[in-house]
């Protein structure tokens, strides 16, 4: 017969041993789980910041957009979708969407075509390339307000360099910023001057990653320059080109500073863009509910276009 | 030199009174550019009088100042002790009680509001306008003036100064024919604020206004008539007048390329007679605007200084407010930085008149000046009107169409405001 005390002692010992083993196993499972999902844990700080600074403001913006929120007079009344209805009844808002899309299309297309051309030129190992490349990329390093001030002087109808040059050549001067037919194109030109170098750098990086042996093999097969460009360069550059389009698309969609500094949305409403419209409603009239609705429309427009485009890009990349 | 001796005496006397006082830090939010130079000059002089008070000045451009002031006043954090306001902002801020009423402070300190303040400018710091509670004191006596080249008018036998807008039109026609290298007329034609402000003296002279008894006055015959005169004058202006803002107008005027400027603000051009920057020394006359149906009526553009109701240093802020609006300091600011005073006597001061010969005319304009409509939605009204007027200026709409569209949009804004 085992004494009662010893039996209790043994069962206690068994219990503790079992507990330690199970704890060890549990820890092991935890450790393994942690190790397997370490990549997710590392994302937690960034995720929290994303929630705090992107998701929460977006949700809050959506909440505000359902209210008549007059900041100065401290009015905050629920109005449902009325702000959105008013937005789509406002001709100025609709024309500002049209102007923005026009700016996006013109600027992005020209910058990508020009940037690709310049990148091909710089990739051709020309003499003086090392000096020229930093010079060509200078415009994107200047503050936009300085760029605008310089271009406003260049565009001056009476005394500007461009019109003086046209007069010298015997042409009539152009109302660069005061003619509603070309004011938007004049601003697009400034954006092209400033941001084509960015596209150039993205494409040049892509070009330099294409191995030389592909061209050598093509040359051996008797391919000419255009054929090599069409069948080697262009397909291998397509990701960089699409990336440049996506980045410029998102950036040009937000166009505000150049329009604000150069035309203020004029002449008339010819260069009024969505950002300028939102700025005016939000920071000049302090109609924050209405401005929030307009900004949400803009976010969904950009997001819609970007997601569709990016999904296609990634799909092609996977293939 | 005399004013410096006077200032030094005041400084030494007051300085003796405050030796040993507790240090205080005031934060002052105001405009940038020449206004900042004037305020910083006053702050440096105040530092001599009250060495224990440190004033930090935050100078901002017009739009930035409005945004920051709005956020500061609505949030009521009490971070600022003094704020500068453009006069059209007061119908938004004063009824909401964002600023400290000044009369109790005058009573507490045994002082009175200087009767020398230009009445039209002082009234803009009161709510209800023009004789309610006093919330802010005027510190910049800006008013529009009409500018013309006396030498050109005399050369071509034109009557000057023109007394009516019809005479201005006649002069523009003659000058266009006889002085092909000079623009007969220049004005600020940029969309929004600029075009509206440059048009107001003509509108007022024709007896019209943008808001009449709380309703849109844009559909009145006076408005249309005045607008047609404005567009007629634009035919004699530079081809790109529709992008002209203050800086461009100043440049063209000082370079001698313009014969008449529909509106000039004296604070822009203190160096009109300075040969280092001006090609038209003593050739340009600044006078009150021509009249038409009614006598001259320029637009006031007064900057006011007030104390936020949430300031933690109201007594010190009030003391500085009295200091900066005192005749001695206003005179120094006018002489050294060209800041237009807000006291009537300074416009009659021989030393100031010797420096700025247009001061008597400026006082006349200030006394007759009309403020922009006292409605809280002024910025929206101004943007609407400025947009449609601009479309007419560049030929996208007829004047009738622009006026009709602007009227409808303004009516909608005013109705929304009432709801």
XYZ file of C-alpha atoms in Angstrom:
738
model
C 0.000 0.000 0.000
C 1.327 3.364 -0.926
C 0.762 5.913 1.787
C -1.788 8.574 1.058
C 0.747 11.416 1.386
C 3.148 9.858 -1.118
C 0.336 9.260 -3.583
C -0.727 12.864 -3.414
C 2.901 13.934 -3.778
C 3.334 11.719 -6.844
C 0.156 12.935 -8.492
C 1.137 16.534 -7.798
C 4.563 15.860 -9.300
C 2.884 14.304 -12.308
C 0.576 17.265 -12.646
C 3.412 19.787 -12.571
C 5.581 17.753 -14.934
C 2.674 17.414 -17.321
C 1.920 21.121 -16.992
C 5.525 22.053 -17.783
C 5.594 19.730 -20.778
C 2.305 21.080 -22.057
C 3.410 24.649 -21.445
C 6.618 23.899 -23.303
C 4.612 22.411 -26.143
C 2.280 25.410 -26.056
C 5.227 27.795 -26.151
C 6.675 25.820 -28.972
C 3.423 26.070 -30.879
C 3.307 29.770 -30.112
C 6.918 30.193 -31.188
C 6.286 28.288 -34.387
C 3.110 30.235 -35.068
C 4.969 33.493 -34.395
C 7.841 32.449 -36.630
C 5.501 31.396 -39.396
C 3.603 34.692 -39.202
C 6.538 36.986 -38.436
C 5.981 38.829 -41.706
C 2.500 39.740 -40.502
C 3.757 40.905 -37.096
C 6.304 43.129 -38.752
C 3.485 44.813 -40.615
C 1.646 45.742 -37.406
C 3.308 49.169 -36.803
C 2.816 50.182 -40.422
C -0.728 48.841 -40.310
C -1.535 50.855 -37.211
C -0.140 54.006 -38.792
C -2.134 53.263 -41.947
C -5.299 52.847 -39.878
C -4.628 56.055 -37.949
C -3.604 58.308 -40.798
C -5.443 56.881 -43.810
C -8.367 54.644 -42.913
C -9.685 56.646 -39.956
C -9.506 60.051 -41.741
C -11.210 58.489 -44.755
C -14.030 57.087 -42.624
C -14.308 60.362 -40.700
C -14.322 62.263 -43.998
C -17.185 60.059 -45.146
C -19.047 60.782 -41.894
C -18.537 64.554 -42.260
C -19.662 64.417 -45.891
C -23.128 63.382 -44.687
C -23.461 66.598 -42.667
C -23.928 70.286 -43.295
C -20.762 71.322 -41.453
C -20.133 75.090 -41.406
C -16.926 75.448 -39.429
C -17.057 79.178 -38.612
C -20.671 79.192 -37.467
C -20.255 75.777 -35.798
C -23.221 74.236 -37.612
C -23.209 70.423 -37.814
C -26.486 68.950 -39.082
C -27.075 65.545 -40.637
C -28.174 65.971 -44.257
C -27.725 62.464 -45.665
C -26.711 62.376 -49.308
C -27.716 65.982 -49.955
C -24.095 67.157 -50.313
C -23.502 64.529 -52.998
C -26.704 65.409 -54.832
C -25.744 69.096 -54.771
C -22.265 68.237 -56.043
C -23.537 66.438 -59.101
C -25.988 69.252 -59.801
C -23.199 71.825 -59.665
C -22.011 72.594 -63.192
C -18.768 74.013 -61.838
C -17.894 70.757 -60.057
C -18.665 68.720 -63.169
C -16.582 71.011 -65.360
C -13.754 70.844 -62.809
C -13.796 67.030 -63.172
C -13.607 67.474 -66.950
C -10.719 69.949 -66.655
C -8.855 67.654 -64.264
C -9.238 64.650 -66.579
C -8.041 66.775 -69.488
C -4.983 67.843 -67.518
C -4.274 64.261 -66.423
C -4.529 62.872 -69.942
C -2.465 65.574 -71.629
C 0.266 65.758 -68.998
C 0.629 62.023 -68.375
C 0.665 61.043 -72.053
C 3.171 63.712 -73.068
C 5.452 63.143 -70.089
C 5.571 59.388 -70.673
C 6.254 59.704 -74.418
C 8.879 62.420 -73.945
C 10.421 60.733 -70.904
C 10.733 57.432 -72.805
C 12.328 59.204 -75.762
C 14.805 60.993 -73.544
C 15.599 57.783 -71.661
C 16.392 56.029 -74.963
C 18.630 58.944 -75.867
C 20.470 58.858 -72.536
C 20.771 55.080 -72.746
C 22.578 55.374 -76.054
C 25.859 56.169 -74.246
C 26.262 59.577 -75.860
C 29.159 61.871 -74.975
C 28.456 64.326 -72.178
C 25.708 62.111 -70.770
C 27.074 62.330 -67.239
C 26.879 66.118 -67.301
C 23.574 66.315 -69.127
C 21.605 63.847 -66.998
C 21.780 65.845 -63.727
C 20.984 69.024 -65.670
C 17.924 67.464 -67.288
C 16.619 66.268 -63.925
C 17.012 69.702 -62.285
C 13.427 70.982 -62.904
C 11.836 68.382 -60.646
C 14.072 69.492 -57.786
C 12.820 73.107 -57.862
C 9.916 74.087 -55.571
C 6.734 74.240 -57.641
C 5.940 77.812 -56.573
C 9.327 78.970 -57.892
C 8.721 77.087 -61.143
C 5.316 78.770 -61.470
C 6.698 82.253 -60.771
C 9.355 81.801 -63.470
C 6.864 80.465 -66.021
C 4.389 83.267 -65.329
C 7.182 85.677 -66.269
C 8.042 83.665 -69.376
C 4.371 83.632 -70.395
C 3.857 87.376 -69.855
C 1.940 88.731 -72.827
C 3.796 92.024 -73.169
C 7.255 91.426 -71.780
C 7.602 87.632 -71.520
C 10.452 85.826 -73.249
C 8.184 83.490 -75.237
C 6.148 86.272 -76.825
C 9.225 88.396 -77.474
C 10.733 85.424 -79.263
C 7.533 84.968 -81.303
C 7.552 88.673 -82.191
C 11.209 88.376 -83.210
C 10.251 85.547 -85.567
C 7.447 87.666 -86.983
C 4.531 85.834 -85.311
C 1.732 87.318 -83.236
C 2.106 87.028 -79.464
C 0.005 84.408 -77.663
C -2.173 84.947 -74.602
C -0.709 81.946 -72.852
C -2.589 82.249 -69.580
C -5.452 84.571 -70.477
C -6.928 82.710 -73.443
C -9.412 80.089 -72.198
C -8.657 77.902 -75.228
C -5.006 77.373 -74.348
C -4.620 78.301 -70.665
C -4.870 74.656 -69.554
C -2.305 73.573 -72.155
C 0.049 76.307 -70.905
C -0.137 74.844 -67.401
C 0.283 71.322 -68.813
C 3.480 72.536 -70.510
C 4.889 73.629 -67.148
C 4.044 70.244 -65.632
C 5.705 68.503 -68.568
C 8.832 70.631 -68.138
C 8.984 69.831 -64.442
C 8.045 66.131 -64.356
C 9.276 64.576 -67.611
C 12.683 64.031 -65.934
C 10.973 61.797 -63.369
C 9.620 59.546 -66.121
C 13.041 59.651 -67.760
C 14.686 58.281 -64.598
C 12.121 55.476 -64.154
C 12.423 54.360 -67.789
C 16.209 54.737 -67.843
C 16.473 52.431 -64.832
C 14.365 49.885 -66.754
C 16.438 50.260 -69.899
C 19.663 49.643 -68.041
C 18.336 46.392 -66.628
C 17.827 44.881 -70.122
C 20.758 42.528 -70.767
C 22.961 43.372 -73.775
C 23.050 39.776 -75.014
C 19.432 40.042 -76.155
C 20.388 42.840 -78.555
C 23.528 40.981 -79.637
C 21.469 37.869 -80.433
C 18.931 39.950 -82.336
C 21.718 41.621 -84.314
C 23.069 38.189 -85.240
C 19.581 37.284 -86.441
C 19.656 40.380 -88.655
C 17.173 42.527 -86.741
C 17.303 46.280 -87.459
C 17.099 49.053 -84.838
C 13.327 49.461 -85.044
C 12.732 45.706 -84.824
C 14.957 45.486 -81.741
C 13.040 48.382 -80.169
C 9.667 46.872 -81.079
C 10.402 43.285 -79.995
C 12.965 43.625 -77.176
C 13.036 47.109 -75.639
C 9.343 47.864 -75.604
C 8.122 44.521 -74.151
C 10.822 44.516 -71.483
C 10.137 48.138 -70.631
C 6.397 47.764 -70.454
C 6.338 47.393 -66.652
C 8.390 50.579 -66.129
C 6.275 52.484 -68.634
C 3.064 51.368 -66.933
C 4.497 52.213 -63.538
C 5.451 55.699 -64.767
C 1.941 56.149 -66.181
C 0.377 55.090 -62.861
C 2.583 57.381 -60.764
C 2.081 60.382 -63.032
C -1.634 59.689 -63.239
C -2.022 59.803 -59.467
C 0.173 62.886 -59.158
C -1.450 64.878 -61.969
C -4.899 64.079 -60.615
C -4.078 66.118 -57.530
C -3.077 69.181 -59.587
C -3.494 72.232 -57.393
C -0.373 74.324 -56.886
C 0.290 75.210 -60.537
C -3.308 76.185 -61.221
C -3.561 78.145 -57.960
C -0.347 80.072 -58.612
C -0.675 80.646 -62.348
C -4.356 81.207 -63.162
C -6.399 80.786 -59.971
C -8.732 78.559 -62.008
C -9.222 81.166 -64.764
C -9.609 82.550 -67.314
C -13.282 82.201 -66.461
C -13.405 78.628 -65.182
C -11.165 77.191 -67.911
C -8.551 75.773 -65.532
C -10.716 75.071 -62.504
C -9.722 71.616 -61.185
C -11.235 69.355 -58.506
C -8.501 70.173 -55.964
C -9.031 73.895 -56.444
C -12.792 73.432 -56.048
C -12.299 71.473 -52.823
C -9.791 74.012 -51.503
C -12.205 76.866 -52.124
C -15.153 75.138 -50.466
C -13.066 73.869 -47.559
C -10.581 76.607 -46.786
C -12.171 79.756 -48.163
C -15.827 79.171 -47.303
C -15.184 76.567 -44.571
C -18.111 74.427 -45.793
C -16.387 71.321 -44.522
C -19.243 68.852 -45.111
C -19.587 69.805 -48.746
C -15.805 69.884 -49.258
C -15.562 66.424 -47.639
C -18.123 65.061 -50.109
C -16.205 66.546 -53.043
C -12.902 65.148 -51.776
C -14.424 61.708 -51.329
C -15.637 61.766 -54.927
C -12.102 62.688 -55.971
C -10.564 59.914 -53.850
C -12.869 57.315 -55.385
C -12.158 58.585 -58.882
C -8.388 58.302 -58.387
C -8.707 55.052 -56.481
C -10.991 53.522 -59.109
C -8.708 54.383 -62.000
C -5.549 53.390 -60.082
C -6.901 50.049 -58.803
C -8.175 49.000 -62.219
C -4.884 49.966 -63.803
C -2.679 48.467 -61.076
C -4.610 45.154 -61.066
C -4.069 44.814 -64.793
C -0.407 45.646 -64.344
C 0.162 43.019 -61.649
C -1.767 40.419 -63.611
C 0.463 40.994 -66.640
C 3.545 40.908 -64.437
C 2.533 37.536 -62.958
C 1.910 36.123 -66.428
C 14.198 113.706 -37.035
C 11.736 115.394 -34.686
C 9.525 112.338 -34.477
C 12.481 110.209 -33.436
C 13.261 112.591 -30.558
C 9.608 112.435 -29.517
C 9.532 108.645 -29.729
C 12.763 108.348 -27.723
C 11.364 110.597 -24.986
C 8.169 108.521 -24.773
C 10.202 105.325 -24.797
C 12.478 106.424 -21.946
C 9.569 107.698 -19.843
C 7.426 104.596 -20.221
C 10.442 102.330 -19.936
C 11.151 103.713 -16.464
C 7.629 102.791 -15.354
C 7.890 99.123 -16.181
C 11.296 98.226 -14.787
C 10.982 95.029 -12.824
C 7.695 93.830 -14.352
C 6.993 90.089 -14.958
C 8.065 88.851 -18.417
C 5.163 88.360 -20.850
C 5.127 86.743 -24.277
C 2.517 87.862 -26.814
C 1.892 86.071 -30.086
C 0.735 88.276 -32.929
C -0.667 86.925 -36.199
C -0.741 89.343 -39.136
C 0.045 89.936 -42.783
C 3.366 89.485 -44.544
C 5.115 91.933 -46.905
C 5.036 95.685 -46.190
C 2.464 95.192 -43.403
C 4.858 92.853 -41.615
C 7.641 95.425 -41.899
C 5.375 98.059 -40.326
C 4.259 95.787 -37.483
C 7.792 94.638 -36.755
C 8.900 98.252 -36.566
C 6.154 98.934 -34.027
C 7.099 95.796 -32.086
C 10.748 96.846 -31.894
C 9.706 100.263 -30.558
C 7.352 98.659 -28.050
C 10.180 96.462 -26.820
C 12.023 99.640 -25.837
C 8.998 100.893 -23.921
C 8.077 97.566 -22.329
C 11.245 95.457 -22.253
C 9.476 92.731 -20.262
C 7.023 92.082 -23.125
C 8.216 89.891 -25.973
C 6.065 89.886 -29.095
C 6.370 87.087 -31.619
C 5.066 88.065 -35.038
C 3.733 85.518 -37.500
C 3.411 87.116 -40.954
C 1.218 85.257 -43.459
C -0.119 85.869 -46.972
C -3.782 86.849 -47.296
C -5.233 83.358 -47.866
C -2.982 81.703 -45.277
C -3.848 84.342 -42.693
C -7.569 83.838 -43.211
C -7.275 80.064 -42.850
C -5.118 80.252 -39.750
C -7.195 82.939 -38.072
C -10.394 81.018 -38.733
C -9.008 77.822 -37.247
C -7.483 79.668 -34.281
C -10.637 81.616 -33.472
C -13.075 78.732 -33.920
C -10.948 76.245 -31.994
C -10.360 78.875 -29.305
C -7.059 77.483 -28.099
C -5.789 80.878 -27.007
C -2.465 80.501 -28.810
C -2.616 84.056 -30.164
C -2.992 87.371 -28.372
C -3.380 89.716 -31.322
C -4.852 89.077 -34.753
C -5.049 91.221 -37.864
C -8.287 91.030 -39.859
C -9.225 92.213 -43.326
C -12.438 94.215 -43.047
C -14.686 91.830 -45.078
C -13.937 89.088 -42.551
C -15.544 90.924 -39.655
C -19.177 89.950 -40.478
C -18.064 86.318 -40.062
C -15.968 86.659 -36.921
C -17.471 89.479 -34.855
C -21.064 88.157 -34.444
C -19.631 84.814 -33.282
C -17.927 86.533 -30.337
C -14.445 85.433 -31.355
C -12.895 88.796 -30.443
C -12.706 90.606 -27.135
C -14.963 93.701 -26.893
C -12.659 96.688 -26.451
C -14.933 99.191 -24.690
C -14.609 97.486 -21.248
C -10.834 97.658 -21.622
C -10.983 101.348 -22.443
C -13.143 101.852 -19.351
C -10.835 99.727 -17.187
C -7.729 101.662 -18.244
C -9.426 105.056 -18.130
C -8.745 105.660 -21.831
C -11.097 106.630 -24.644
C -11.242 105.705 -28.305
C -9.200 108.349 -30.112
C -11.730 110.674 -31.828
C -9.065 111.240 -34.471
C -9.696 107.766 -35.990
C -11.149 108.009 -39.510
C -14.855 107.309 -38.773
C -15.406 105.067 -41.835
C -12.399 102.942 -40.837
C -13.302 102.743 -37.143
C -16.868 101.680 -37.960
C -15.548 98.530 -39.644
C -14.298 97.242 -36.279
C -17.801 97.451 -34.805
C -20.579 94.882 -34.848
C -23.378 95.382 -35.672
C -21.907 97.629 -38.337
C -21.483 100.619 -38.163
C -22.211 101.611 -34.546
C -22.298 98.443 -32.438
C -19.721 97.094 -29.998
C -16.099 97.886 -30.804
C -14.016 94.732 -31.325
C -11.018 95.917 -33.338
C -9.094 99.079 -34.143
C -8.015 100.046 -37.668
C -4.268 99.869 -38.277
C -3.952 100.190 -42.062
C -5.889 102.981 -43.783
C -6.085 101.440 -47.226
C -8.416 102.922 -49.775
C -8.597 102.823 -53.536
C -7.401 105.849 -55.472
C -7.508 106.674 -59.146
C -4.106 107.166 -60.798
C -3.383 109.096 -63.986
C -0.358 110.515 -65.792
C -0.628 114.276 -65.449
C 2.095 114.883 -68.084
C 0.174 112.904 -70.738
C -3.156 114.519 -69.899
C -1.562 117.973 -70.199
C 0.290 117.052 -73.400
C -2.959 116.083 -75.124
C -5.117 118.814 -73.607
C -7.266 116.401 -71.615
C -9.279 117.683 -68.695
C -7.772 116.500 -65.444
C -8.385 115.034 -63.048
C -11.318 113.348 -64.806
C -14.485 113.979 -62.846
C -16.692 111.309 -64.356
C -16.179 107.846 -65.803
C -17.414 109.201 -69.133
C -14.431 111.575 -69.106
C -12.148 108.633 -68.319
C -13.495 106.841 -71.399
C -12.889 109.906 -73.572
C -9.330 110.224 -72.247
C -8.708 106.507 -72.917
C -9.851 106.900 -76.548
C -7.620 109.946 -77.113
C -4.589 108.355 -75.465
C -5.051 105.104 -77.416
C -4.832 107.103 -80.608
C -2.032 109.485 -79.678
C 0.206 107.356 -77.420
C 0.469 103.973 -79.132
C 3.302 102.774 -76.883
C 1.352 103.314 -73.689
C -1.634 101.429 -72.326
C -4.380 104.012 -71.807
C -5.906 102.000 -68.955
C -4.673 99.288 -66.587
C -6.501 97.509 -63.800
C -6.540 94.235 -61.907
C -8.512 91.925 -64.141
C -7.650 88.524 -62.650
C -10.532 86.224 -61.806
C -12.230 86.532 -58.423
C -11.229 89.150 -55.879
C -9.147 91.300 -58.270
C -11.744 91.917 -60.955
C -14.514 92.589 -58.410
C -12.445 95.068 -56.427
C -11.259 96.949 -59.510
C -14.872 97.288 -60.682
C -16.362 98.550 -57.412
C -15.454 102.268 -57.771
C -17.314 102.350 -61.111
C -20.280 100.465 -59.649
C -20.463 102.808 -56.637
C -20.219 105.855 -58.927
C -23.228 104.570 -60.890
C -25.164 104.230 -57.652
C -25.170 100.436 -57.592
C -23.990 97.872 -55.083
C -23.555 94.110 -54.977
C -25.788 93.543 -51.968
C -28.618 95.961 -51.285
C -30.569 95.479 -48.036
C -29.421 91.882 -47.783
C -30.482 91.051 -51.363
C -28.517 90.732 -54.581
C -28.144 94.082 -56.322
C -26.414 92.531 -59.310
C -29.526 92.498 -61.503
C -30.025 96.266 -61.205
C -29.768 98.525 -64.282
C -27.021 100.482 -62.469
C -24.917 97.359 -62.192
C -25.251 96.490 -65.873
C -24.564 100.054 -66.954
C -21.427 100.239 -64.783
C -20.253 96.841 -66.008
C -20.585 97.898 -69.636
C -18.425 100.956 -68.913
C -15.875 98.670 -67.261
C -15.793 96.371 -70.294
C -15.523 99.371 -72.598
C -12.487 100.552 -70.614
C -10.995 97.048 -70.866
C -10.740 97.575 -74.636
C -7.987 100.111 -73.911
C -6.177 97.867 -71.449
C -3.287 95.442 -72.145
C -4.226 92.255 -73.999
C -3.622 90.126 -70.930
C -5.284 92.427 -68.412
C -7.447 89.442 -67.451
C -4.465 88.018 -65.535
C -3.359 91.304 -63.943
C -2.954 91.267 -60.181
C -1.561 93.938 -57.839
C 2.133 93.211 -58.475
C 1.748 93.393 -62.265
C -0.283 96.595 -62.107
C 2.305 98.217 -59.871
C 5.105 97.158 -62.229
C 3.372 98.585 -65.312
C 2.487 101.820 -63.528
C 5.992 102.397 -62.151
C 7.594 101.553 -65.519
C 5.637 104.376 -67.163
C 3.732 102.070 -69.512
C 0.271 103.054 -68.263
C -1.618 106.332 -68.540
C -4.406 105.528 -66.051
C -4.929 102.924 -63.367
C -8.567 102.370 -62.441
C -7.561 101.639 -58.868
C -4.350 101.839 -56.907
C -3.842 101.134 -53.221
C -1.387 103.609 -51.680
C 0.191 100.851 -49.572
C 1.401 99.221 -52.832
C 3.249 102.209 -54.156
C 4.936 104.231 -51.411
C 7.925 104.491 -53.789
C 5.956 106.146 -56.609
C 8.275 109.168 -56.472
C 11.450 107.240 -55.745
C 13.713 107.527 -58.835
C 15.430 104.246 -57.925
C 12.312 102.222 -58.743
C 9.951 104.604 -60.523
C 10.164 105.893 -64.100
C 7.304 108.303 -63.458
C 8.590 110.420 -60.579
C 6.147 113.301 -59.955
C 4.235 112.437 -63.138
C 1.468 110.297 -61.651
C -1.372 111.887 -59.736
C -3.344 109.860 -57.181
C -6.809 111.292 -56.727
C -10.205 110.198 -55.447
C -12.189 108.284 -58.055
C -14.355 110.000 -60.639
C -18.067 109.955 -59.927
C -20.938 109.540 -62.368
C -24.482 109.376 -61.088
C -23.231 109.942 -57.551
C -20.088 111.645 -56.296
C -16.859 109.754 -55.796
C -17.101 106.533 -53.793
C -13.963 104.395 -53.569
C -13.768 101.048 -51.804
C -12.253 100.790 -48.348
C -9.735 98.054 -47.605
C -9.026 98.502 -43.922
C -6.911 96.117 -41.862
C -7.997 95.868 -38.249
C -6.262 94.640 -35.123
C -8.148 92.793 -32.395
C -7.646 90.550 -29.385
C -9.008 86.970 -29.518
C -11.525 86.358 -26.736
C -9.421 83.355 -25.674
C -6.149 85.291 -25.309
C -4.389 84.717 -22.005
C -2.689 88.131 -22.024
C -5.513 90.513 -22.806
C -4.235 93.423 -20.710
C -0.828 93.386 -22.380
C -2.371 92.869 -25.813
C -4.672 95.858 -25.249
C -1.703 97.953 -24.203
C 0.103 97.078 -27.436
C -3.057 97.793 -29.421
C -3.134 101.326 -28.005
C 0.575 101.722 -28.657
C 0.484 100.630 -32.302
C -2.536 102.820 -33.096
C -1.111 105.885 -31.345
C -0.321 108.902 -33.571
C 3.421 108.746 -32.860
C 3.812 105.106 -33.874
C 1.489 105.390 -36.881
C 3.569 108.313 -38.087
C 6.809 106.350 -37.757
C 5.267 103.382 -39.600
C 4.039 105.675 -42.383
C 7.374 107.462 -42.771
C 9.586 104.423 -42.698
C 7.523 101.700 -44.338
C 4.702 103.592 -46.036
C 1.969 102.045 -43.869
C -1.153 104.207 -44.461
C -2.320 105.678 -41.117
C -5.835 105.454 -39.734
C -5.850 108.822 -37.945
C -7.156 111.897 -39.728
C -4.563 114.306 -38.334
C -1.680 112.311 -39.853
C -3.021 112.916 -43.359
C -2.612 116.628 -42.669
C 0.876 116.277 -41.196
C 3.289 118.424 -43.285
C 6.165 115.966 -42.880
C 4.032 113.074 -44.156
C 2.521 115.142 -46.973
C 6.036 116.122 -48.086
C 6.798 112.414 -48.382
C 3.430 111.243 -49.752
C 1.894 114.111 -51.687
C -1.374 112.203 -52.228
C -2.250 112.083 -48.509
C -4.890 114.857 -48.643
C -6.586 113.031 -51.542
C -6.281 109.771 -49.650
C -8.010 111.256 -46.618
C -10.796 112.547 -48.840
C -11.194 109.050 -50.311
C -11.095 107.409 -46.876
C -13.801 109.689 -45.551
C -16.034 109.016 -48.565
C -15.080 105.342 -48.814
C -17.623 102.525 -48.973
C -16.849 99.094 -47.501
C -17.581 95.814 -49.193
C -21.023 94.440 -48.298
C -21.275 93.422 -44.640
C -22.431 89.852 -45.177
C -20.804 86.711 -43.770
C -20.854 85.010 -47.173
C -18.878 87.782 -48.856
C -16.051 85.487 -50.025
C -18.532 83.235 -51.856
C -20.355 86.206 -53.362
C -17.047 87.706 -54.473
C -15.912 84.430 -56.079
C -19.198 83.984 -57.930
C -19.276 87.530 -59.218
C -15.552 87.490 -59.987
C -15.951 84.292 -62.000
C -18.835 85.454 -64.189
C -17.422 88.965 -64.647
C -14.168 87.380 -65.737
C -15.979 85.266 -68.312
C -17.480 88.457 -69.742
C -14.078 90.164 -69.718
C -12.514 87.403 -71.820
C -15.504 87.276 -74.146
C -17.048 83.966 -73.085
C -20.315 85.634 -72.039
C -22.162 88.805 -72.878
C -22.367 91.337 -70.016
C -26.113 90.689 -69.724
C -25.614 86.943 -69.522
C -22.794 87.241 -66.975
C -24.854 89.567 -64.786
C -27.901 87.271 -64.946
C -25.893 84.154 -64.098
C -24.079 85.904 -61.249
C -27.355 87.252 -59.857
C -28.980 83.802 -59.821
C -25.982 82.224 -58.105
C -25.731 85.020 -55.514
C -29.453 84.793 -54.744
C -29.011 81.051 -54.124
C -26.082 81.651 -51.762
C -27.941 84.335 -49.807
C -31.004 82.092 -49.506
C -28.886 79.188 -48.313
C -27.283 81.522 -45.776
C -30.682 82.517 -44.377
C -31.824 78.890 -43.970
